[in-house]
Coordinates of C-alpha atoms in Angstrom, one line a residue:
Chain G
M1273 CA 12.6 4.9 -39.0
P1274 CA 11.9 8.0 -37.5
E1275 CA 11.1 10.9 -39.7
L1276 CA 12.9 14.3 -38.7
N1277 CA 12.5 17.6 -39.6
P1278 CA 10.4 17.0 -42.8
V1279 CA 10.7 20.0 -45.3
T1280 CA 8.1 22.3 -43.8
S1281 CA 9.3 22.3 -40.3
K1282 CA 11.2 25.7 -38.7
P1283 CA 13.8 24.3 -36.4
I1284 CA 14.1 27.1 -33.4
E1285 CA 17.6 28.2 -32.0
I1286 CA 18.0 28.1 -28.3
N1287 CA 21.4 29.2 -26.5
G1288 CA 22.8 28.0 -29.4
I1289 CA 21.5 24.6 -29.9
T1290 CA 19.5 23.9 -32.8
V1291 CA 15.9 22.5 -31.4
D1292 CA 14.0 20.6 -34.0
D1293 CA 10.4 20.9 -35.2
T1294 CA 9.6 17.6 -34.4
F1295 CA 8.2 15.4 -31.5
A1296 CA 8.4 12.4 -29.8
E1297 CA 5.8 9.7 -30.4
A1298 CA 5.2 7.3 -27.2
F1299 CA 3.0 4.4 -26.9
G1300 CA 0.4 3.4 -24.4
M1301 CA 1.8 1.0 -22.0
T1302 CA 0.8 -1.0 -18.6
G1303 CA 2.7 0.2 -15.4
S1304 CA 3.3 -0.9 -12.1
S1305 CA 5.6 0.0 -9.1
L1306 CA 6.8 -1.3 -5.9
I1307 CA 8.7 0.3 -3.2
I1308 CA 11.5 -2.4 -1.9
T1309 CA 12.7 -1.7 1.7
A1310 CA 15.7 -3.1 3.5
D1311 CA 17.6 -2.5 6.9
T1312 CA 20.0 -0.3 4.8
I1313 CA 19.5 2.2 2.2
K1314 CA 22.7 0.5 0.7
W1315 CA 20.7 -2.7 0.6
A1316 CA 17.4 -1.0 -0.5
R1317 CA 19.6 0.3 -3.8
I1318 CA 21.2 -3.4 -4.6
C1319 CA 17.9 -5.3 -4.2
A1320 CA 16.0 -2.3 -6.9
T1321 CA 19.1 -2.0 -9.1
V1322 CA 18.9 -5.8 -9.5
V1323 CA 15.3 -6.1 -9.6
T1324 CA 15.3 -3.9 -12.6
G1325 CA 18.1 -5.1 -14.1
F1326 CA 17.8 -6.2 -17.8
G1327 CA 14.8 -4.0 -17.9
T1328 CA 15.7 -1.6 -21.0
S1329 CA 13.2 -2.6 -23.7
V1330 CA 10.1 -4.6 -23.7
I1331 CA 11.2 -5.8 -26.9
G1332 CA 13.9 -8.1 -25.6
C1333 CA 13.6 -7.7 -21.7
G1334 CA 10.0 -8.2 -21.4
A1335 CA 9.5 -5.5 -19.3
E1336 CA 11.3 -1.7 -19.0
C1337 CA 12.3 -1.2 -15.7
G1338 CA 14.1 1.4 -13.6
I1339 CA 14.6 3.3 -10.2
D1340 CA 12.0 6.1 -9.3
Y1341 CA 13.2 7.4 -6.4
E1342 CA 14.4 6.6 -2.8
V1343 CA 11.7 6.6 -0.1
S1344 CA 12.5 8.4 3.4
P1345 CA 12.2 5.9 6.0
N1346 CA 9.3 8.0 7.2
D1347 CA 7.2 7.4 4.1
T1348 CA 7.9 3.4 3.6
P1349 CA 5.5 1.0 5.2
D1350 CA 8.0 -0.6 7.8
G1351 CA 9.8 2.7 8.5
R1352 CA 12.9 1.4 6.8
P1353 CA 14.8 3.0 4.0
G1354 CA 13.3 2.3 0.9
V1355 CA 13.3 2.9 -3.1
R1356 CA 10.5 2.9 -5.5
V1357 CA 10.9 1.2 -8.5
L1358 CA 8.8 1.5 -11.7
M1359 CA 7.9 -1.5 -14.4
F1360 CA 6.3 -1.0 -17.7
G1361 CA 5.2 -3.7 -20.2
F1362 CA 3.0 -4.1 -23.3
S1363 CA 0.0 -5.4 -21.9
P1364 CA -1.4 -6.2 -18.5
D1365 CA -0.4 -9.8 -19.0
A1366 CA 2.8 -9.3 -20.3
L1367 CA 3.9 -7.0 -17.2
T1368 CA 2.2 -9.4 -14.5
P1369 CA 4.8 -12.1 -14.9
Q1370 CA 7.5 -9.7 -15.2
V1371 CA 6.7 -8.0 -11.8
K1372 CA 6.0 -11.3 -10.2
N1373 CA 9.3 -13.5 -11.6
R1374 CA 11.5 -10.3 -10.8
V1375 CA 10.2 -10.2 -7.5
G1376 CA 10.5 -13.9 -6.8
Q1377 CA 13.9 -13.9 -7.8
C1378 CA 15.5 -10.6 -7.0
V1379 CA 13.6 -9.0 -4.1
L1380 CA 12.5 -12.8 -2.0
T1381 CA 16.6 -13.1 -2.4
S1382 CA 18.1 -10.4 -1.4
P1383 CA 19.0 -9.7 2.4
G1384 CA 16.4 -7.9 4.7
S1385 CA 14.4 -6.9 2.0
A1386 CA 10.7 -6.1 1.8
C1387 CA 8.3 -5.6 -0.8
Y1388 CA 5.3 -3.4 -0.8
N1389 CA 2.7 -1.6 -3.1
G1390 CA 4.2 1.4 -5.0
L1391 CA 0.9 2.5 -6.8
L1392 CA -2.1 2.8 -4.4
G1393 CA -5.7 3.6 -5.5
T1394 CA -5.5 1.6 -9.1
E1395 CA -8.6 -0.4 -10.1
Q1396 CA -6.3 -2.8 -11.7
K1397 CA -3.8 -4.9 -9.6
I1398 CA -1.2 -7.4 -9.8
A1399 CA -1.4 -10.4 -7.5
L1400 CA 2.0 -10.0 -6.4
A1401 CA 2.2 -12.5 -4.0
S1402 CA 0.4 -15.3 -5.7
G1403 CA 3.4 -17.3 -6.8
V1404 CA 5.8 -16.1 -4.1
K1405 CA 4.1 -16.9 -1.0
F1406 CA 4.5 -20.6 -1.6
F1407 CA 7.8 -20.6 -1.1
G1408 CA 7.2 -20.8 2.5
D1409 CA 5.8 -24.1 1.8
G1410 CA 2.9 -24.0 4.0
N1411 CA 4.6 -22.0 6.7
Q1412 CA 3.4 -18.4 5.1
T1413 CA 0.9 -16.5 6.9
A1414 CA -0.9 -13.3 6.1
K1415 CA -1.3 -9.9 8.1
K1416 CA -4.1 -7.6 7.1
L1417 CA -3.8 -4.3 8.3
G1418 CA -6.5 -1.7 7.3
N1419 CA -7.6 -2.6 3.6
R1420 CA -3.8 -4.0 2.6
R1421 CA -2.9 -7.7 3.2
F1422 CA 1.1 -8.8 3.9
W1423 CA 2.6 -11.8 3.5
R1424 CA 5.2 -13.0 6.1
I1425 CA 7.2 -15.9 4.4
P1426 CA 9.9 -17.7 6.6
V1427 CA 13.4 -17.0 4.9
M1428 CA 16.8 -17.7 6.3
D1429 CA 17.2 -14.1 7.7
G1430 CA 13.7 -14.0 9.5
E1431 CA 10.7 -13.2 7.4
F1432 CA 10.4 -11.8 3.7
I1433 CA 7.4 -9.5 3.8
C1434 CA 5.6 -9.2 0.3
E1435 CA 2.4 -7.1 -0.2
D1436 CA -0.3 -9.4 -1.5
T1437 CA -1.2 -6.8 -4.3
V1438 CA 0.3 -4.0 -6.3
G1439 CA -1.1 -1.6 -8.4
M1440 CA -1.3 -1.3 -12.0
T1441 CA -2.1 1.2 -14.3
T1442 CA -3.0 0.9 -18.3
D1443 CA -2.7 4.8 -18.6
A1444 CA 1.3 4.8 -18.4
V1445 CA 3.3 6.1 -21.4
G1446 CA 6.6 4.7 -22.9
G1447 CA 8.9 6.0 -25.2
G1448 CA 8.7 9.4 -24.8
N1449 CA 12.6 10.2 -26.3
M1450 CA 14.9 12.9 -27.0
L1451 CA 17.7 13.1 -29.2
I1452 CA 21.0 14.8 -28.4
L1453 CA 23.5 15.9 -31.1
G1454 CA 26.7 16.9 -30.7
R1455 CA 30.4 17.6 -32.2
D1456 CA 32.1 16.7 -29.1
R1457 CA 31.4 13.0 -27.7
T1458 CA 32.9 13.4 -24.0
G1459 CA 30.7 16.5 -23.8
L1460 CA 27.9 15.1 -25.3
L1461 CA 27.4 12.4 -22.9
E1462 CA 28.3 15.2 -19.9
T1463 CA 25.2 16.9 -21.4
T1464 CA 22.9 13.8 -22.0
E1465 CA 23.9 12.9 -18.2
A1466 CA 22.8 16.4 -16.9
A1467 CA 19.6 15.7 -18.6
V1468 CA 19.1 12.0 -17.1
H1469 CA 19.9 13.6 -13.8
A1470 CA 17.0 16.3 -13.9
I1471 CA 14.8 13.7 -15.2
A1472 CA 15.5 11.7 -12.0
Q1473 CA 14.0 14.4 -10.3
V1474 CA 10.8 14.3 -11.7
P1475 CA 8.2 11.7 -10.3
D1476 CA 6.4 8.7 -11.7
V1477 CA 9.4 8.4 -14.6
I1478 CA 11.8 6.4 -15.5
T1479 CA 15.0 6.2 -18.1
P1480 CA 15.2 2.6 -18.5
F1481 CA 18.5 2.1 -20.7
P1482 CA 22.0 1.6 -19.2
G1483 CA 22.5 5.3 -17.0
G1484 CA 19.7 6.2 -18.8
I1485 CA 21.2 6.9 -21.8
V1486 CA 20.8 4.8 -25.2
R1487 CA 23.5 4.9 -28.2
S1488 CA 22.0 2.0 -30.0
G1489 CA 18.8 4.4 -31.3
S1490 CA 17.1 2.0 -34.0
K1491 CA 15.0 1.8 -36.8
V1492 CA 12.2 -0.6 -37.2
G1493 CA 13.1 -3.7 -39.3
A1494 CA 16.1 -4.8 -40.7
K1495 CA 17.4 -6.6 -44.2
Y1496 CA 17.6 -9.7 -42.2
K1497 CA 14.7 -11.8 -41.4
G1498 CA 13.7 -11.9 -37.7
M1499 CA 15.5 -8.5 -36.7
F1500 CA 12.5 -6.5 -35.4
A1501 CA 15.0 -3.3 -35.3
S1502 CA 18.6 -2.5 -36.6
T1503 CA 20.8 0.4 -36.4
N1504 CA 19.3 3.7 -37.1
D1505 CA 21.6 4.6 -39.9
A1506 CA 20.1 7.9 -40.4
F1507 CA 21.7 8.7 -37.2
A1508 CA 25.1 6.5 -37.3
P1509 CA 27.5 9.2 -37.8
T1510 CA 30.0 6.4 -39.5
L1511 CA 27.2 5.7 -42.1
R1512 CA 27.2 9.1 -43.2
G1513 CA 27.9 9.3 -46.6
A1514 CA 27.0 5.7 -47.2
A1515 CA 23.3 5.8 -46.3
K1516 CA 20.8 8.9 -46.2
S1517 CA 22.0 10.5 -43.0
E1518 CA 20.0 13.2 -40.7
L1519 CA 23.5 14.6 -39.6
S1520 CA 25.6 17.4 -40.4
D1521 CA 29.3 17.2 -41.1
D1522 CA 30.4 18.1 -38.0
T1523 CA 28.0 15.9 -36.0
I1524 CA 30.8 13.2 -34.4
A1525 CA 27.9 11.2 -32.1
V1526 CA 24.0 11.3 -31.2
L1527 CA 22.5 9.9 -27.7
E1528 CA 19.2 9.4 -26.8
I1529 CA 17.2 9.4 -23.8
V1530 CA 14.1 7.2 -23.4
I1531 CA 11.5 7.8 -20.8
D1532 CA 8.9 6.0 -19.5
G1533 CA 6.0 7.2 -17.1
L1534 CA 2.8 6.2 -14.9
T1535 CA 1.1 8.9 -16.8
S1536 CA 1.5 11.5 -19.9
A1537 CA 2.1 14.1 -17.9
A1538 CA 4.8 13.0 -15.8
V1539 CA 6.4 12.0 -19.2
A1540 CA 6.1 15.2 -20.3
N1541 CA 7.2 16.7 -17.4
A1542 CA 10.5 14.6 -17.6
M1543 CA 11.0 16.0 -21.4
R1544 CA 10.7 19.5 -20.2
A1545 CA 13.5 18.8 -17.4
G1546 CA 15.8 17.0 -19.7
L1547 CA 15.6 19.6 -22.4
K1548 CA 16.2 22.4 -20.1
A1549 CA 19.3 20.5 -18.8
V1550 CA 20.6 20.5 -22.3
L1551 CA 19.9 23.8 -23.2
D1552 CA 21.4 25.4 -19.8
V1553 CA 24.6 23.3 -20.3
G1554 CA 25.1 22.0 -23.7
A1555 CA 26.6 24.5 -26.0
S1556 CA 29.3 24.6 -23.8
K1557 CA 30.1 20.9 -24.3
G1558 CA 29.8 20.8 -27.9
V1559 CA 26.0 19.8 -28.3
T1560 CA 24.7 21.4 -31.2
R1561 CA 21.2 20.1 -31.7
I1562 CA 18.4 18.5 -30.1
S1563 CA 15.6 16.0 -32.0
A1564 CA 13.0 13.4 -31.2
G1565 CA 12.2 10.1 -32.6
N1566 CA 8.7 9.2 -34.2
Y1567 CA 7.0 7.3 -36.6
G1568 CA 5.0 10.0 -38.4
G1569 CA 2.8 10.1 -35.6
K1570 CA 0.3 7.2 -36.7
L1571 CA 1.4 4.3 -34.3
G1572 CA 1.8 6.0 -31.1
Q1573 CA -1.0 8.0 -29.2
H1574 CA 1.1 10.3 -27.4
H1575 CA 3.0 13.2 -29.2
Y1576 CA 5.4 15.3 -27.1
H1577 CA 6.2 18.4 -29.4
L1578 CA 10.0 19.7 -28.4
K1579 CA 9.0 23.2 -29.2
E1580 CA 5.9 23.2 -26.7
L1581 CA 8.4 21.7 -24.0
V1582 CA 11.7 24.0 -24.0
Chain A
M26 CA -21.1 18.7 12.9
S27 CA -24.4 18.5 14.1
A28 CA -25.1 16.0 17.1
L29 CA -28.5 14.4 18.9
T30 CA -28.0 13.5 22.3
L31 CA -30.1 11.2 24.3
K32 CA -29.6 11.8 28.3
L33 CA -31.0 8.7 30.2
K34 CA -33.8 10.1 32.5
A35 CA -33.8 7.3 35.3
A36 CA -32.5 3.6 35.7
P37 CA -34.1 1.4 33.7
D38 CA -36.4 -1.5 35.3
Q39 CA -35.4 -3.9 32.2
R40 CA -32.3 -4.5 30.1
L41 CA -32.7 -1.9 27.0
D42 CA -31.7 -3.1 23.4
L43 CA -30.4 0.0 21.4
S44 CA -28.9 -1.5 18.4
A45 CA -31.6 0.3 16.2
L46 CA -30.0 3.8 17.3
S47 CA -27.5 4.8 14.5
P48 CA -26.8 8.5 13.7
A49 CA -27.4 7.7 9.9
K50 CA -30.7 6.4 10.6
M51 CA -31.7 8.7 12.9
A52 CA -30.8 11.3 10.4
T53 CA -33.6 10.5 8.1
M54 CA -36.3 10.1 11.1
S55 CA -38.7 12.8 12.5
Q56 CA -38.5 13.5 16.4
S57 CA -41.3 11.6 16.9
E58 CA -40.4 8.5 14.9
I59 CA -37.1 8.8 17.0
E60 CA -39.2 8.9 20.2
N61 CA -41.1 6.3 19.0
L62 CA -38.2 3.8 18.6
A63 CA -39.2 0.7 20.6
I64 CA -35.9 -0.3 22.7
G65 CA -37.5 -2.6 25.3
T66 CA -36.7 -6.2 26.0
G67 CA -39.4 -7.2 28.5
R68 CA -43.1 -7.8 28.5
R69 CA -43.7 -3.6 29.1
P70 CA -43.0 -2.0 26.0
V71 CA -40.6 0.6 26.1
K72 CA -40.0 4.1 23.8
L73 CA -36.6 5.7 23.1
G74 CA -38.5 9.0 24.7
D75 CA -40.2 7.4 27.6
L76 CA -36.6 7.1 29.2
F77 CA -34.4 9.7 27.2
A78 CA -34.5 13.4 27.0
I79 CA -33.8 13.6 23.5
S80 CA -32.2 16.9 22.4
G81 CA -30.0 18.2 19.6
T82 CA -30.2 17.9 15.7
P83 CA -30.0 14.4 13.9
G84 CA -26.6 14.0 12.3
D85 CA -23.4 12.4 11.9
T86 CA -23.0 12.2 15.7
L87 CA -25.2 10.3 18.5
V88 CA -24.4 11.4 21.7
I89 CA -25.9 8.8 24.9
D90 CA -25.3 10.6 28.3
G91 CA -25.5 8.8 31.2
A92 CA -25.4 5.2 30.0
T93 CA -25.7 2.2 32.5
A94 CA -24.7 -1.4 31.8
R95 CA -28.2 -2.3 30.9
L96 CA -28.1 -0.7 27.8
D97 CA -27.5 -3.5 25.5
G98 CA -26.5 -3.3 21.5
I99 CA -25.1 0.1 21.3
G100 CA -23.6 0.6 18.0
S101 CA -24.7 -2.4 16.5
E102 CA -24.3 -2.7 12.5
L103 CA -23.1 0.8 12.6
D104 CA -21.7 1.6 9.2
Q105 CA -20.9 5.4 9.3
G106 CA -20.9 8.5 11.8
T107 CA -19.5 8.7 15.7
I108 CA -21.8 7.4 18.7
I109 CA -20.1 8.8 21.8
V110 CA -21.7 7.0 25.2
E111 CA -20.9 8.7 28.4
G112 CA -21.2 5.9 31.0
D113 CA -20.9 2.1 31.1
V114 CA -22.6 -0.1 28.5
G115 CA -24.1 -4.1 28.5
A116 CA -23.6 -6.4 26.0
Y117 CA -23.1 -6.5 22.3
A118 CA -21.6 -2.6 22.1
G119 CA -20.6 -2.5 18.5
R120 CA -21.6 -6.0 17.4
R121 CA -21.5 -6.7 13.9
M122 CA -20.0 -2.9 13.3
K123 CA -18.9 -2.0 9.7
G124 CA -17.4 1.3 10.1
G125 CA -17.5 4.8 12.3
R126 CA -16.4 5.1 15.5
L127 CA -18.1 4.2 18.6
D128 CA -16.6 5.8 21.9
I129 CA -17.4 4.4 24.9
R130 CA -16.1 6.4 27.9
G131 CA -17.0 3.8 30.5
T132 CA -16.7 0.0 30.9
T133 CA -18.5 -2.4 28.9
G134 CA -20.2 -5.7 29.5
P135 CA -19.6 -8.9 27.3
Y136 CA -19.3 -9.6 23.7
L137 CA -17.7 -5.8 23.1
A138 CA -17.6 -5.8 19.1
S139 CA -19.0 -9.1 18.5
G140 CA -17.9 -10.0 15.1
L141 CA -17.2 -6.4 14.2
R142 CA -16.2 -6.3 10.4
G143 CA -14.8 -2.7 10.5
G144 CA -14.3 0.9 12.2
L145 CA -12.6 1.9 15.5
V146 CA -14.4 1.1 19.1
L147 CA -12.9 2.7 22.0
A148 CA -13.7 1.6 25.8
K149 CA -12.4 2.4 29.1
S150 CA -12.5 -1.5 29.9
A151 CA -14.1 -4.4 28.6
G152 CA -15.9 -7.5 30.0
D153 CA -15.6 -11.0 28.4
L154 CA -15.7 -12.3 25.0
V155 CA -14.6 -9.1 23.1
G156 CA -14.9 -9.4 19.6
A157 CA -16.4 -13.1 20.0
P158 CA -19.1 -14.5 17.8
R159 CA -22.5 -15.5 19.2
V160 CA -23.2 -18.8 19.7
G161 CA -23.2 -21.0 16.5
E162 CA -21.7 -18.1 14.3
R163 CA -18.6 -19.5 12.6
F164 CA -16.3 -16.3 13.1
G165 CA -15.7 -13.4 15.5
M166 CA -13.7 -10.4 14.4
M167 CA -13.4 -10.0 10.6
G168 CA -11.8 -6.4 10.6
G169 CA -12.0 -3.1 12.5
I170 CA -9.9 -1.8 15.6
V171 CA -10.8 -2.2 19.1
V172 CA -8.9 -0.1 21.6
I173 CA -9.1 -0.6 25.4
A174 CA -7.9 1.7 27.7
G175 CA -7.9 -0.6 30.8
D176 CA -8.4 -4.2 31.5
V177 CA -10.3 -6.9 29.3
G178 CA -12.1 -9.9 30.4
E179 CA -12.0 -13.7 29.5
R180 CA -11.4 -14.9 25.9
A181 CA -10.8 -11.9 24.1
G182 CA -10.5 -12.5 20.3
D183 CA -12.7 -15.7 20.6
R184 CA -12.9 -17.3 16.8
M185 CA -11.3 -13.9 15.7
R186 CA -10.5 -14.1 11.8
R187 CA -8.9 -10.8 11.4
G188 CA -8.8 -7.0 12.6
T189 CA -6.9 -5.8 15.9
I190 CA -8.0 -5.7 19.8
I191 CA -5.3 -3.6 21.5
T192 CA -5.4 -2.6 25.5
K193 CA -2.8 -0.7 27.4
G194 CA -4.4 -2.9 30.4
R195 CA -4.5 -6.7 30.7
F196 CA -6.2 -9.4 28.8
G197 CA -7.8 -11.8 31.1
P198 CA -7.4 -15.8 31.0
S199 CA -7.8 -17.6 27.7
A200 CA -7.3 -14.6 24.9
G201 CA -7.4 -15.4 21.6
S202 CA -9.3 -18.5 21.9
R203 CA -9.9 -20.3 18.8
M204 CA -8.3 -17.7 16.9
M205 CA -7.9 -17.8 13.0
G206 CA -6.2 -14.4 12.4
G207 CA -5.8 -10.8 13.3
T208 CA -4.2 -9.3 16.4
L209 CA -4.4 -9.0 20.0
W210 CA -1.9 -6.6 21.7
T211 CA -1.6 -5.8 25.1
E212 CA 0.8 -3.0 26.7
T213 CA 0.2 -4.8 30.6
G214 CA 0.1 -8.6 30.1
F215 CA -1.9 -11.5 29.3
G216 CA -3.3 -13.6 31.9
A217 CA -3.4 -17.4 32.1
G218 CA -3.4 -19.6 29.1
P219 CA -3.5 -17.5 25.8
G220 CA -4.3 -18.8 22.5
P221 CA -6.3 -22.1 23.3
L222 CA -6.7 -23.8 20.2
M223 CA -5.4 -20.8 18.1
R224 CA -4.8 -21.9 14.9
R225 CA -3.2 -18.6 13.3
G226 CA -3.4 -15.0 14.6
T227 CA -0.8 -13.0 16.9
L228 CA -0.8 -12.2 20.3
I229 CA 1.5 -9.4 21.3
G230 CA 2.4 -8.2 25.0
P231 CA 5.2 -8.1 27.4
S232 CA 4.0 -11.0 29.7
V233 CA 2.2 -14.2 30.0
E234 CA 0.8 -15.4 33.4
R235 CA 1.1 -19.1 32.3
L236 CA 1.4 -20.7 28.9
L237 CA -0.5 -23.4 28.0
P238 CA 1.7 -26.5 27.5
T239 CA 0.9 -26.8 23.7
F240 CA 2.8 -23.6 23.1
G241 CA 6.6 -24.0 22.0
D242 CA 9.5 -21.6 22.6
A243 CA 10.6 -20.3 19.2
G244 CA 13.2 -18.2 20.4
L245 CA 14.1 -14.6 19.8
H246 CA 13.4 -13.0 16.4
D247 CA 14.1 -9.5 14.8
L248 CA 10.6 -9.6 13.1
N249 CA 9.7 -6.6 10.1
V250 CA 6.2 -7.3 10.5
L251 CA 6.5 -5.7 14.0
R252 CA 7.7 -2.3 12.2
L253 CA 5.1 -2.7 10.2
I254 CA 2.2 -3.2 12.7
S255 CA 3.6 -0.5 14.8
R256 CA 3.8 2.0 11.8
Y257 CA 0.3 1.1 11.0
F258 CA -1.6 1.8 14.2
S259 CA 0.8 4.8 15.0
S260 CA -0.5 6.2 11.4
E261 CA -4.5 4.8 12.2
L262 CA -4.9 5.7 15.8
G263 CA -2.3 8.7 16.7
D264 CA -2.3 9.4 20.2
L265 CA -4.4 6.2 20.8
A266 CA -1.6 3.8 19.5
P267 CA 0.6 1.7 22.0
K268 CA 4.1 2.2 22.1
P269 CA 6.2 1.1 19.1
L270 CA 7.2 -2.6 19.7
P271 CA 10.8 -3.0 20.1
A272 CA 13.2 -4.7 17.3
K273 CA 13.4 -8.2 19.0
V274 CA 11.0 -10.2 20.5
R275 CA 10.6 -14.0 21.6
R276 CA 8.4 -15.8 19.5
I277 CA 6.1 -18.8 21.2
S278 CA 4.2 -20.9 18.7
G279 CA 0.9 -22.4 18.6
D280 CA -1.4 -23.9 19.6
L281 CA 0.3 -27.0 18.7
A282 CA -2.8 -28.6 19.6
T283 CA -4.0 -27.6 16.2
I284 CA -2.2 -26.6 13.1
G285 CA 0.3 -24.2 15.2
K286 CA 0.8 -21.2 13.0
G287 CA -0.5 -18.7 15.9
E288 CA 2.3 -16.9 17.6
I289 CA 3.0 -15.1 21.2
L290 CA 5.4 -12.2 20.6
L291 CA 6.8 -11.4 24.1
T292 CA 8.1 -7.8 24.0
A293 CA 10.0 -7.9 27.4

C-alpha cells in the first residue's frame, strides 16, 4: 500500500484544496505507438477504440493502451483521418505480442483501416507485419517508399495496408498518478473528468483506465493466495473505522488517474495539466484533497512530487 | 554552398568516362590532382584539364557545363552532394548512385541510373534501359527516385527491385521488363507490351499501347496504397511530383507467365 503523508510532510492548500506533500511513483516501461487511419474519422475512432480495448493494466491485460490524439488527414501517411494510439508493456518481449495480436485481431478486421508507425526514429522496433502479412496467404506484396516498407494484404474491402515495423522505446513511463478526494461523488467525478480532458491535450501520454479514471485503487498483495493486488483499504471510504484509513470523515469518494507516457517529461506535463484542472474547478465541486500513490520511493525509478507540479 | 564548375572546351574525339568525378572526392583534391584525373577511354590518354575549363571552389556541388552525349558515367557511385549537368549525357549516368542529387538538364543515353541504390536523379528525357543492370548483374534499381520530364526509351526498370522511376512523358516499349519490385509511374502512358516477365512491382499510368497476352484484367479497385504513394512523392519531390492518383484505378495483373504478382494500374 502506498505510504501517504508521513508525519514529516507539509501539505499545502491551493484554491481551498489540500495538496499532499507526496509524490507519484512510476515505473520504467516499454512503449509503442500506431497511427490508425480509415475512410472516415468515425471508423478510425472505432478501430482505435477496439485495438486499445481491455488495456487498462499490464497486470491483467498484458498491455496498457489508449488513444493519444486524433491525427489530421494532412499528417497521416495516406491522407485519411487517423488516430494515434499508445501501448505500454513491462518489456519489449511482453509488449511485442500484444501489439501484433491487437493489430491482427482489431485493425486488420476493421473496415477500411490501415496501420502505420506512430513512433518514428527509435532504434528498437517491433516487426509489426511479421505475422499479419501472412493473412494474405502468399498474395501479400510490399511497397517500399523511402526507408519505410508497407505491406499490402488482400482483404474483402480491398487491401489492408500495414507498415512493416513500428517504433518501440524503453524510455517510457507507466504509473504516473494522482488521487482526487472529495465529499461529493458527482462533483468529484466531474472534476476528475475535467482533469482527464486536460491530460488528453498533452501529447505522448494516455490514461488507460475507463474514461481515464480508476475507482479501484489497489494495494500490493492480499490475504488470499494468488491475488497480486487488492482493494486500497486506506482509501476505501466504507472501510473507514474498520481499517487504518487515510480519509477524513467527510471524504465520500476517491478517484485516481493513472498516466502512462512515452517519456518521463510527458508524464510530468500530463500530471501538471491534470493537477491544474483539479485545482481550477475542484473546490466548487466538493473536492477536498489531492494526493498520489507511491511505494516509499524504493520500487519505481520515476518520482513526481505534487508540490513541484502545482 | 561552394561549387566547382567544369566547362567543356571542345567536342571530345572519344567517349569520356567521368565516373570518377564526385563533389565529395574532388573537395579533398588539389587543383592539379583534379586537372590530372584520367577520363579517357581510348588509346590516347586524356586528362580532365585537357578538355574542361575548371573554375570555382570544390564543395558539395559539381557543375558540368556544355555536356554532350559522349560523356559517360556522370554521377556514378555518388553518395552525397549535387551534380548539375547542363547539356546531354551519354550512358550510365547515376550508375549505382547511393545518395545525393544528379540533375541532368538534357537527354541521357542508355542505362541512366543503372543499379541505382538511393538519391534523386533528374533528366529531361532518357534513353533505353533506365535503371537496368549491366549484363550479368542480378538486379537493376534497388532504391532511389528517378524523375524524367519527357519520354523514356525501351525497357525502363529492367530487373528493378525497389525504387521509383517517374516520367511526365511516356515509357517506351517493354517498360518494367523482368521487374521484381518498385514502381514505374507515367503521366502520359506506356508503350507496347509493358512488364514482360515481371514478377512483382507496380506500373502506373493512364494508358497502355498494347498489353501482353499474359496480363489479365482484374477490374476496378479503390486502393489505399495509391494515396500512400501520392502523398509520399508529393512530400518527397514537391513541384517535381506527378499529379495525385485518382481514387479508383483499373488493375491489370501479370506477368502471368511468371508468378504474376505484378500490376499495371490504369488511372484513366
